[in-house]
């Protein structure tokens, strides 16, 4: 039984369709990662540029952060896969519960402040 351990495997346990699917997934993740690096560089450039007003920079960075969050959830947390229905529903219900609380806190702080 142990005499064949020094010989390489002739074929992988995966079939060609599984290999193609994994290669496609890796390519998609590398492209998404490069896009997120680009978004981060854009955010740094927006902060570092002297001609960009601060009233534009803050919402722009928040928008870029939101896009990056969605990309990370979609591609790296595998929310795009078909068998992730329960995590998707929990995240959506969390957003539905958290969004009104955040808006209420912002309004409360705004009312108290002014």
mmCIF file of N, CA and C in Angstrom:
data_model
loop_
_atom_site.group_PDB
_atom_site.id
_atom_site.type_symbol
_atom_site.label_atom_id
_atom_site.label_comp_id
_atom_site.label_asym_id
_atom_site.label_seq_id
_atom_site.Cartn_x
_atom_site.Cartn_y
_atom_site.Cartn_z
ATOM 1 N N UNK A 1 0.815 -1.194 0.000
ATOM 2 C CA UNK A 1 0.000 0.000 0.000
ATOM 3 C C UNK A 1 0.856 1.254 0.000
ATOM 4 N N UNK A 2 1.955 1.282 0.737
ATOM 5 C CA UNK A 2 2.779 2.485 0.825
ATOM 6 C C UNK A 2 3.812 2.566 -0.274
ATOM 7 N N UNK A 3 3.913 1.580 -1.112
ATOM 8 C CA UNK A 3 4.963 1.613 -2.129
ATOM 9 C C UNK A 3 4.679 2.594 -3.265
ATOM 10 N N UNK A 4 3.443 3.059 -3.451
ATOM 11 C CA UNK A 4 3.104 3.982 -4.537
ATOM 12 C C UNK A 4 3.025 5.439 -4.087
ATOM 13 N N UNK A 5 3.427 5.756 -2.871
ATOM 14 C CA UNK A 5 3.283 7.114 -2.375
ATOM 15 C C UNK A 5 4.260 8.095 -3.024
ATOM 16 N N UNK A 6 5.358 7.648 -3.529
ATOM 17 C CA UNK A 6 6.322 8.561 -4.143
ATOM 18 C C UNK A 6 5.976 8.895 -5.592
ATOM 19 N N UNK A 7 4.961 8.272 -6.149
ATOM 20 C CA UNK A 7 4.554 8.562 -7.520
ATOM 21 C C UNK A 7 3.481 9.648 -7.532
ATOM 22 N N UNK A 8 3.551 10.590 -8.477
ATOM 23 C CA UNK A 8 2.529 11.646 -8.534
ATOM 24 C C UNK A 8 1.191 11.088 -9.027
ATOM 25 N N UNK A 9 0.126 11.823 -8.664
ATOM 26 C CA UNK A 9 -1.190 11.451 -9.141
ATOM 27 C C UNK A 9 -1.302 11.777 -10.618
ATOM 28 N N UNK A 10 -1.943 10.921 -11.359
ATOM 29 C CA UNK A 10 -2.122 11.187 -12.781
ATOM 30 C C UNK A 10 -3.232 12.192 -13.023
ATOM 31 N N UNK A 11 -4.289 12.104 -12.221
ATOM 32 C CA UNK A 11 -5.425 12.995 -12.413
ATOM 33 C C UNK A 11 -5.908 13.514 -11.071
ATOM 34 N N UNK A 12 -6.492 14.671 -11.091
ATOM 35 C CA UNK A 12 -7.062 15.249 -9.881
ATOM 36 C C UNK A 12 -8.402 14.575 -9.587
ATOM 37 N N UNK A 13 -8.868 14.736 -8.365
ATOM 38 C CA UNK A 13 -10.167 14.184 -7.998
ATOM 39 C C UNK A 13 -11.304 15.002 -8.591
ATOM 40 N N UNK A 14 -10.993 16.250 -9.015
ATOM 41 C CA UNK A 14 -12.023 17.106 -9.599
ATOM 42 C C UNK A 14 -12.138 16.829 -11.083
ATOM 43 N N UNK A 15 -13.339 16.971 -11.585
ATOM 44 C CA UNK A 15 -13.517 16.827 -13.025
ATOM 45 C C UNK A 15 -13.299 18.184 -13.691
ATOM 46 N N UNK A 16 -13.333 18.215 -15.001
ATOM 47 C CA UNK A 16 -13.025 19.442 -15.751
ATOM 48 C C UNK A 16 -14.021 20.563 -15.466
ATOM 49 N N UNK A 17 -15.284 20.220 -15.291
ATOM 50 C CA UNK A 17 -16.298 21.244 -15.008
ATOM 51 C C UNK A 17 -16.021 21.914 -13.658
ATOM 52 N N UNK A 18 -15.629 21.145 -12.649
ATOM 53 C CA UNK A 18 -15.304 21.725 -11.339
ATOM 54 C C UNK A 18 -14.058 22.599 -11.414
ATOM 55 N N UNK A 19 -13.058 22.158 -12.171
ATOM 56 C CA UNK A 19 -11.842 22.971 -12.342
ATOM 57 C C UNK A 19 -12.162 24.286 -13.036
ATOM 58 N N UNK A 20 -12.995 24.242 -14.078
ATOM 59 C CA UNK A 20 -13.381 25.457 -14.790
ATOM 60 C C UNK A 20 -14.146 26.409 -13.872
ATOM 61 N N UNK A 21 -15.015 25.854 -13.045
ATOM 62 C CA UNK A 21 -15.806 26.678 -12.132
ATOM 63 C C UNK A 21 -14.901 27.346 -11.098
ATOM 64 N N UNK A 22 -13.933 26.621 -10.574
ATOM 65 C CA UNK A 22 -13.006 27.197 -9.591
ATOM 66 C C UNK A 22 -12.136 28.257 -10.244
ATOM 67 N N UNK A 23 -11.664 28.019 -11.452
ATOM 68 C CA UNK A 23 -10.856 29.021 -12.160
ATOM 69 C C UNK A 23 -11.656 30.292 -12.432
ATOM 70 N N UNK A 24 -12.913 30.144 -12.812
ATOM 71 C CA UNK A 24 -13.776 31.298 -13.056
ATOM 72 C C UNK A 24 -13.995 32.077 -11.764
ATOM 73 N N UNK A 25 -14.202 31.359 -10.656
ATOM 74 C CA UNK A 25 -14.404 32.009 -9.360
ATOM 75 C C UNK A 25 -13.144 32.761 -8.928
ATOM 76 N N UNK A 26 -11.980 32.153 -9.138
ATOM 77 C CA UNK A 26 -10.723 32.829 -8.781
ATOM 78 C C UNK A 26 -10.528 34.083 -9.620
ATOM 79 N N UNK A 27 -10.826 33.994 -10.893
ATOM 80 C CA UNK A 27 -10.677 35.154 -11.777
ATOM 81 C C UNK A 27 -11.622 36.277 -11.350
ATOM 82 N N UNK A 28 -12.835 35.936 -10.989
ATOM 83 C CA UNK A 28 -13.797 36.933 -10.544
ATOM 84 C C UNK A 28 -13.345 37.596 -9.248
ATOM 85 N N UNK A 29 -12.799 36.810 -8.341
ATOM 86 C CA UNK A 29 -12.346 37.381 -7.069
ATOM 87 C C UNK A 29 -11.124 38.268 -7.260
ATOM 88 N N UNK A 30 -10.241 37.908 -8.158
ATOM 89 C CA UNK A 30 -9.067 38.764 -8.422
ATOM 90 C C UNK A 30 -9.508 40.084 -9.044
ATOM 91 N N UNK A 31 -10.454 40.036 -9.966
ATOM 92 C CA UNK A 31 -10.965 41.268 -10.583
ATOM 93 C C UNK A 31 -11.664 42.128 -9.543
ATOM 94 N N UNK A 32 -12.464 41.520 -8.672
ATOM 95 C CA UNK A 32 -13.142 42.286 -7.619
ATOM 96 C C UNK A 32 -12.127 42.889 -6.657
ATOM 97 N N UNK A 33 -11.088 42.144 -6.335
ATOM 98 C CA UNK A 33 -10.053 42.667 -5.448
ATOM 99 C C UNK A 33 -9.335 43.851 -6.092
ATOM 100 N N UNK A 34 -9.011 43.744 -7.374
ATOM 101 C CA UNK A 34 -8.355 44.854 -8.067
ATOM 102 C C UNK A 34 -9.266 46.078 -8.127
ATOM 103 N N UNK A 35 -10.560 45.860 -8.333
ATOM 104 C CA UNK A 35 -11.511 46.971 -8.343
ATOM 105 C C UNK A 35 -11.575 47.649 -6.982
ATOM 106 N N UNK A 36 -11.530 46.850 -5.910
ATOM 107 C CA UNK A 36 -11.566 47.435 -4.565
ATOM 108 C C UNK A 36 -10.284 48.194 -4.258
ATOM 109 N N UNK A 37 -9.166 47.711 -4.742
ATOM 110 C CA UNK A 37 -7.915 48.463 -4.579
ATOM 111 C C UNK A 37 -8.030 49.799 -5.316
ATOM 112 N N UNK A 38 -8.604 49.781 -6.487
ATOM 113 C CA UNK A 38 -8.821 51.016 -7.241
ATOM 114 C C UNK A 38 -9.716 51.986 -6.487
ATOM 115 N N UNK A 39 -10.767 51.471 -5.863
ATOM 116 C CA UNK A 39 -11.664 52.325 -5.067
ATOM 117 C C UNK A 39 -10.905 52.940 -3.896
ATOM 118 N N UNK A 40 -10.052 52.155 -3.256
ATOM 119 C CA UNK A 40 -9.282 52.665 -2.130
ATOM 120 C C UNK A 40 -8.305 53.744 -2.585
ATOM 121 N N UNK A 41 -7.653 53.523 -3.712
ATOM 122 C CA UNK A 41 -6.733 54.540 -4.247
ATOM 123 C C UNK A 41 -7.496 55.814 -4.588
ATOM 124 N N UNK A 42 -8.687 55.667 -5.143
ATOM 125 C CA UNK A 42 -9.517 56.830 -5.465
ATOM 126 C C UNK A 42 -9.888 57.604 -4.206
ATOM 127 N N UNK A 43 -10.187 56.884 -3.126
ATOM 128 C CA UNK A 43 -10.506 57.557 -1.862
ATOM 129 C C UNK A 43 -9.296 58.305 -1.321
ATOM 130 N N UNK A 44 -8.125 57.684 -1.399
ATOM 131 C CA UNK A 44 -6.914 58.370 -0.939
ATOM 132 C C UNK A 44 -6.628 59.608 -1.794
ATOM 133 N N UNK A 45 -6.836 59.504 -3.094
ATOM 134 C CA UNK A 45 -6.610 60.657 -3.964
ATOM 135 C C UNK A 45 -7.595 61.778 -3.661
ATOM 136 N N UNK A 46 -8.842 61.420 -3.352
ATOM 137 C CA UNK A 46 -9.835 62.445 -3.025
ATOM 138 C C UNK A 46 -9.463 63.180 -1.749
ATOM 139 N N UNK A 47 -8.908 62.465 -0.791
ATOM 140 C CA UNK A 47 -8.511 63.111 0.464
ATOM 141 C C UNK A 47 -7.242 63.935 0.258
ATOM 142 N N UNK A 48 -6.309 63.405 -0.520
ATOM 143 C CA UNK A 48 -5.032 64.076 -0.686
ATOM 144 C C UNK A 48 -5.055 65.248 -1.649
ATOM 145 N N UNK A 49 -6.049 65.306 -2.525
ATOM 146 C CA UNK A 49 -6.093 66.396 -3.498
ATOM 147 C C UNK A 49 -6.459 67.698 -2.800
ATOM 148 N N UNK A 50 -5.762 68.745 -3.163
ATOM 149 C CA UNK A 50 -5.994 70.030 -2.504
ATOM 150 C C UNK A 50 -7.184 70.771 -3.104
ATOM 151 N N UNK A 51 -7.488 70.527 -4.350
ATOM 152 C CA UNK A 51 -8.557 71.257 -5.004
ATOM 153 C C UNK A 51 -9.954 70.730 -4.726
ATOM 154 N N UNK A 52 -10.055 69.559 -4.117
ATOM 155 C CA UNK A 52 -11.368 68.963 -3.858
ATOM 156 C C UNK A 52 -11.902 69.506 -2.534
ATOM 157 N N UNK A 53 -13.109 70.104 -2.533
ATOM 158 C CA UNK A 53 -13.644 70.643 -1.285
ATOM 159 C C UNK A 53 -14.043 69.535 -0.305
ATOM 160 N N UNK A 54 -14.005 69.852 0.964
ATOM 161 C CA UNK A 54 -14.336 68.887 2.007
ATOM 162 C C UNK A 54 -15.789 68.468 1.991
ATOM 163 N N UNK A 55 -16.661 69.355 1.510
ATOM 164 C CA UNK A 55 -18.083 68.996 1.450
ATOM 165 C C UNK A 55 -18.346 67.924 0.404
ATOM 166 N N UNK A 56 -17.456 67.806 -0.571
ATOM 167 C CA UNK A 56 -17.582 66.744 -1.568
ATOM 168 C C UNK A 56 -16.863 65.471 -1.115
ATOM 169 N N UNK A 57 -15.758 65.632 -0.411
ATOM 170 C CA UNK A 57 -14.914 64.484 -0.078
ATOM 171 C C UNK A 57 -15.607 63.504 0.855
ATOM 172 N N UNK A 58 -16.249 64.012 1.884
ATOM 173 C CA UNK A 58 -16.864 63.114 2.872
ATOM 174 C C UNK A 58 -17.975 62.256 2.267
ATOM 175 N N UNK A 59 -18.952 62.829 1.561
ATOM 176 C CA UNK A 59 -19.966 61.938 0.955
ATOM 177 C C UNK A 59 -19.387 61.018 -0.109
ATOM 178 N N UNK A 60 -18.367 61.501 -0.821
ATOM 179 C CA UNK A 60 -17.743 60.669 -1.853
ATOM 180 C C UNK A 60 -17.061 59.452 -1.233
ATOM 181 N N UNK A 61 -16.351 59.663 -0.140
ATOM 182 C CA UNK A 61 -15.686 58.542 0.535
ATOM 183 C C UNK A 61 -16.714 57.584 1.133
ATOM 184 N N UNK A 62 -17.790 58.124 1.683
ATOM 185 C CA UNK A 62 -18.840 57.251 2.228
ATOM 186 C C UNK A 62 -19.492 56.431 1.123
ATOM 187 N N UNK A 63 -19.678 57.040 -0.041
ATOM 188 C CA UNK A 63 -20.241 56.300 -1.177
ATOM 189 C C UNK A 63 -19.287 55.186 -1.626
ATOM 190 N N UNK A 64 -17.998 55.510 -1.704
ATOM 191 C CA UNK A 64 -17.019 54.489 -2.080
ATOM 192 C C UNK A 64 -16.965 53.363 -1.046
ATOM 193 N N UNK A 65 -17.073 53.719 0.231
ATOM 194 C CA UNK A 65 -17.070 52.698 1.282
ATOM 195 C C UNK A 65 -18.290 51.792 1.168
ATOM 196 N N UNK A 66 -19.437 52.372 0.837
ATOM 197 C CA UNK A 66 -20.654 51.575 0.687
ATOM 198 C C UNK A 66 -20.537 50.620 -0.504
ATOM 199 N N UNK A 67 -19.981 51.114 -1.602
ATOM 200 C CA UNK A 67 -19.779 50.251 -2.774
ATOM 201 C C UNK A 67 -18.809 49.125 -2.447
ATOM 202 N N UNK A 68 -17.752 49.456 -1.713
ATOM 203 C CA UNK A 68 -16.780 48.432 -1.347
ATOM 204 C C UNK A 68 -17.382 47.411 -0.394
ATOM 205 N N UNK A 69 -18.221 47.860 0.521
ATOM 206 C CA UNK A 69 -18.903 46.924 1.430
ATOM 207 C C UNK A 69 -19.780 45.947 0.655
ATOM 208 N N UNK A 70 -20.531 46.481 -0.303
ATOM 209 C CA UNK A 70 -21.393 45.604 -1.102
ATOM 210 C C UNK A 70 -20.583 44.604 -1.912
ATOM 211 N N UNK A 71 -19.456 45.056 -2.484
ATOM 212 C CA UNK A 71 -18.611 44.145 -3.254
ATOM 213 C C UNK A 71 -18.023 43.048 -2.375
ATOM 214 N N UNK A 72 -17.594 43.429 -1.185
ATOM 215 C CA UNK A 72 -17.022 42.421 -0.289
ATOM 216 C C UNK A 72 -18.060 41.407 0.153
ATOM 217 N N UNK A 73 -19.257 41.890 0.451
ATOM 218 C CA UNK A 73 -20.308 40.954 0.851
ATOM 219 C C UNK A 73 -20.688 40.047 -0.313
ATOM 220 N N UNK A 74 -20.759 40.620 -1.491
ATOM 221 C CA UNK A 74 -21.238 39.858 -2.641
ATOM 222 C C UNK A 74 -20.213 38.833 -3.121
ATOM 223 N N UNK A 75 -18.957 39.253 -3.234
ATOM 224 C CA UNK A 75 -17.952 38.360 -3.817
ATOM 225 C C UNK A 75 -17.170 37.560 -2.784
ATOM 226 N N UNK A 76 -16.754 38.198 -1.694
ATOM 227 C CA UNK A 76 -15.879 37.493 -0.764
ATOM 228 C C UNK A 76 -16.634 36.773 0.344
ATOM 229 N N UNK A 77 -17.835 37.200 0.649
ATOM 230 C CA UNK A 77 -18.652 36.485 1.631
ATOM 231 C C UNK A 77 -19.606 35.522 0.940
ATOM 232 N N UNK A 78 -19.504 35.404 -0.371
ATOM 233 C CA UNK A 78 -20.236 34.430 -1.189
ATOM 234 C C UNK A 78 -21.755 34.593 -1.065
ATOM 235 N N UNK A 79 -22.222 35.825 -0.937
ATOM 236 C CA UNK A 79 -23.665 36.027 -0.885
ATOM 237 C C UNK A 79 -24.306 35.873 -2.252
ATOM 238 N N UNK A 80 -23.504 35.787 -3.292
ATOM 239 C CA UNK A 80 -24.055 35.606 -4.634
ATOM 240 C C UNK A 80 -24.404 34.147 -4.914
ATOM 241 N N UNK A 81 -23.913 33.242 -4.086
ATOM 242 C CA UNK A 81 -24.172 31.829 -4.317
ATOM 243 C C UNK A 81 -25.628 31.484 -4.025
ATOM 244 N N UNK A 82 -26.107 30.479 -4.696
ATOM 245 C CA UNK A 82 -27.522 30.154 -4.602
ATOM 246 C C UNK A 82 -27.908 29.532 -3.264
ATOM 247 N N UNK A 83 -26.975 28.881 -2.599
ATOM 248 C CA UNK A 83 -27.314 28.196 -1.354
ATOM 249 C C UNK A 83 -27.102 29.071 -0.119
ATOM 250 N N UNK A 84 -27.095 30.385 -0.284
ATOM 251 C CA UNK A 84 -26.904 31.297 0.842
ATOM 252 C C UNK A 84 -28.168 32.113 1.098
ATOM 253 N N UNK A 85 -29.308 31.481 1.032
ATOM 254 C CA UNK A 85 -30.569 32.178 1.244
ATOM 255 C C UNK A 85 -30.758 32.657 2.665
ATOM 256 N N UNK A 86 -30.417 31.825 3.641
ATOM 257 C CA UNK A 86 -30.592 32.220 5.035
ATOM 258 C C UNK A 86 -29.653 33.349 5.445
ATOM 259 N N UNK A 87 -28.357 33.300 5.129
ATOM 260 C CA UNK A 87 -27.521 34.457 5.462
ATOM 261 C C UNK A 87 -27.992 35.740 4.783
ATOM 262 N N UNK A 88 -28.453 35.642 3.547
ATOM 263 C CA UNK A 88 -28.978 36.834 2.873
ATOM 264 C C UNK A 88 -30.189 37.390 3.600
ATOM 265 N N UNK A 89 -31.105 36.513 4.001
ATOM 266 C CA UNK A 89 -32.308 36.993 4.692
ATOM 267 C C UNK A 89 -31.964 37.592 6.050
ATOM 268 N N UNK A 90 -30.978 37.003 6.752
ATOM 269 C CA UNK A 90 -30.582 37.583 8.043
ATOM 270 C C UNK A 90 -29.933 38.956 7.846
ATOM 271 N N UNK A 91 -29.127 39.101 6.824
ATOM 272 C CA UNK A 91 -28.492 40.403 6.597
ATOM 273 C C UNK A 91 -29.512 41.450 6.203
ATOM 274 N N UNK A 92 -30.460 41.094 5.360
ATOM 275 C CA UNK A 92 -31.485 42.055 4.950
ATOM 276 C C UNK A 92 -32.365 42.436 6.133
ATOM 277 N N UNK A 93 -32.729 41.460 6.966
ATOM 278 C CA UNK A 93 -33.546 41.796 8.146
ATOM 279 C C UNK A 93 -32.743 42.649 9.124
ATOM 280 N N UNK A 94 -31.435 42.423 9.228
ATOM 281 C CA UNK A 94 -30.601 43.271 10.079
ATOM 282 C C UNK A 94 -30.552 44.691 9.568
ATOM 283 N N UNK A 95 -30.448 44.848 8.255
ATOM 284 C CA UNK A 95 -30.459 46.197 7.680
ATOM 285 C C UNK A 95 -31.800 46.886 7.899
ATOM 286 N N UNK A 96 -32.893 46.122 7.765
ATOM 287 C CA UNK A 96 -34.225 46.696 7.963
ATOM 288 C C UNK A 96 -34.391 47.151 9.412
ATOM 289 N N UNK A 97 -33.817 46.416 10.352
ATOM 290 C CA UNK A 97 -33.925 46.802 11.758
ATOM 291 C C UNK A 97 -32.949 47.915 12.129
ATOM 292 N N UNK A 98 -31.761 47.897 11.565
ATOM 293 C CA UNK A 98 -30.728 48.862 11.970
ATOM 294 C C UNK A 98 -30.907 50.222 11.323
ATOM 295 N N UNK A 99 -31.374 50.273 10.094
ATOM 296 C CA UNK A 99 -31.480 51.549 9.388
ATOM 297 C C UNK A 99 -32.400 52.543 10.097
ATOM 298 N N UNK A 100 -33.614 52.164 10.536
ATOM 299 C CA UNK A 100 -34.443 53.143 11.245
ATOM 300 C C UNK A 100 -33.817 53.601 12.567
ATOM 301 N N UNK A 101 -33.085 52.706 13.235
ATOM 302 C CA UNK A 101 -32.439 53.119 14.496
ATOM 303 C C UNK A 101 -31.347 54.150 14.228
ATOM 304 N N UNK A 102 -30.577 53.946 13.185
ATOM 305 C CA UNK A 102 -29.515 54.906 12.866
ATOM 306 C C UNK A 102 -30.114 56.245 12.457
ATOM 307 N N UNK A 103 -31.171 56.216 11.662
ATOM 308 C CA UNK A 103 -31.834 57.465 11.256
ATOM 309 C C UNK A 103 -32.421 58.157 12.474
ATOM 310 N N UNK A 104 -33.027 57.402 13.379
ATOM 311 C CA UNK A 104 -33.596 57.995 14.594
ATOM 312 C C UNK A 104 -32.506 58.613 15.464
ATOM 313 N N UNK A 105 -31.374 57.947 15.593
ATOM 314 C CA UNK A 105 -30.271 58.501 16.378
ATOM 315 C C UNK A 105 -29.734 59.776 15.744
ATOM 316 N N UNK A 106 -29.596 59.772 14.423
ATOM 317 C CA UNK A 106 -29.111 60.977 13.741
ATOM 318 C C UNK A 106 -30.092 62.125 13.938
ATOM 319 N N UNK A 107 -31.380 61.835 13.817
ATOM 320 C CA UNK A 107 -32.383 62.895 14.017
ATOM 321 C C UNK A 107 -32.391 63.361 15.457
ATOM 322 N N UNK A 108 -32.253 62.449 16.406
ATOM 323 C CA UNK A 108 -32.248 62.823 17.816
ATOM 324 C C UNK A 108 -31.043 63.697 18.138
ATOM 325 N N UNK A 109 -29.889 63.309 17.632
ATOM 326 C CA UNK A 109 -28.694 64.123 17.860
ATOM 327 C C UNK A 109 -28.804 65.468 17.169
ATOM 328 N N UNK A 110 -29.427 65.492 16.004
ATOM 329 C CA UNK A 110 -29.624 66.756 15.303
ATOM 330 C C UNK A 110 -30.581 67.666 16.030
ATOM 331 N N UNK A 111 -31.633 67.110 16.634
ATOM 332 C CA UNK A 111 -32.607 67.908 17.370
ATOM 333 C C UNK A 111 -31.981 68.435 18.645
ATOM 334 N N UNK A 112 -31.210 67.626 19.318
ATOM 335 C CA UNK A 112 -30.593 68.048 20.570
ATOM 336 C C UNK A 112 -29.498 69.074 20.307
ATOM 337 N N UNK A 113 -28.776 68.894 19.240
ATOM 338 C CA UNK A 113 -27.653 69.783 18.949
ATOM 339 C C UNK A 113 -28.113 71.180 18.569
ATOM 340 N N UNK A 114 -29.204 71.289 17.824
ATOM 341 C CA UNK A 114 -29.648 72.614 17.361
ATOM 342 C C UNK A 114 -30.892 73.031 18.077
#
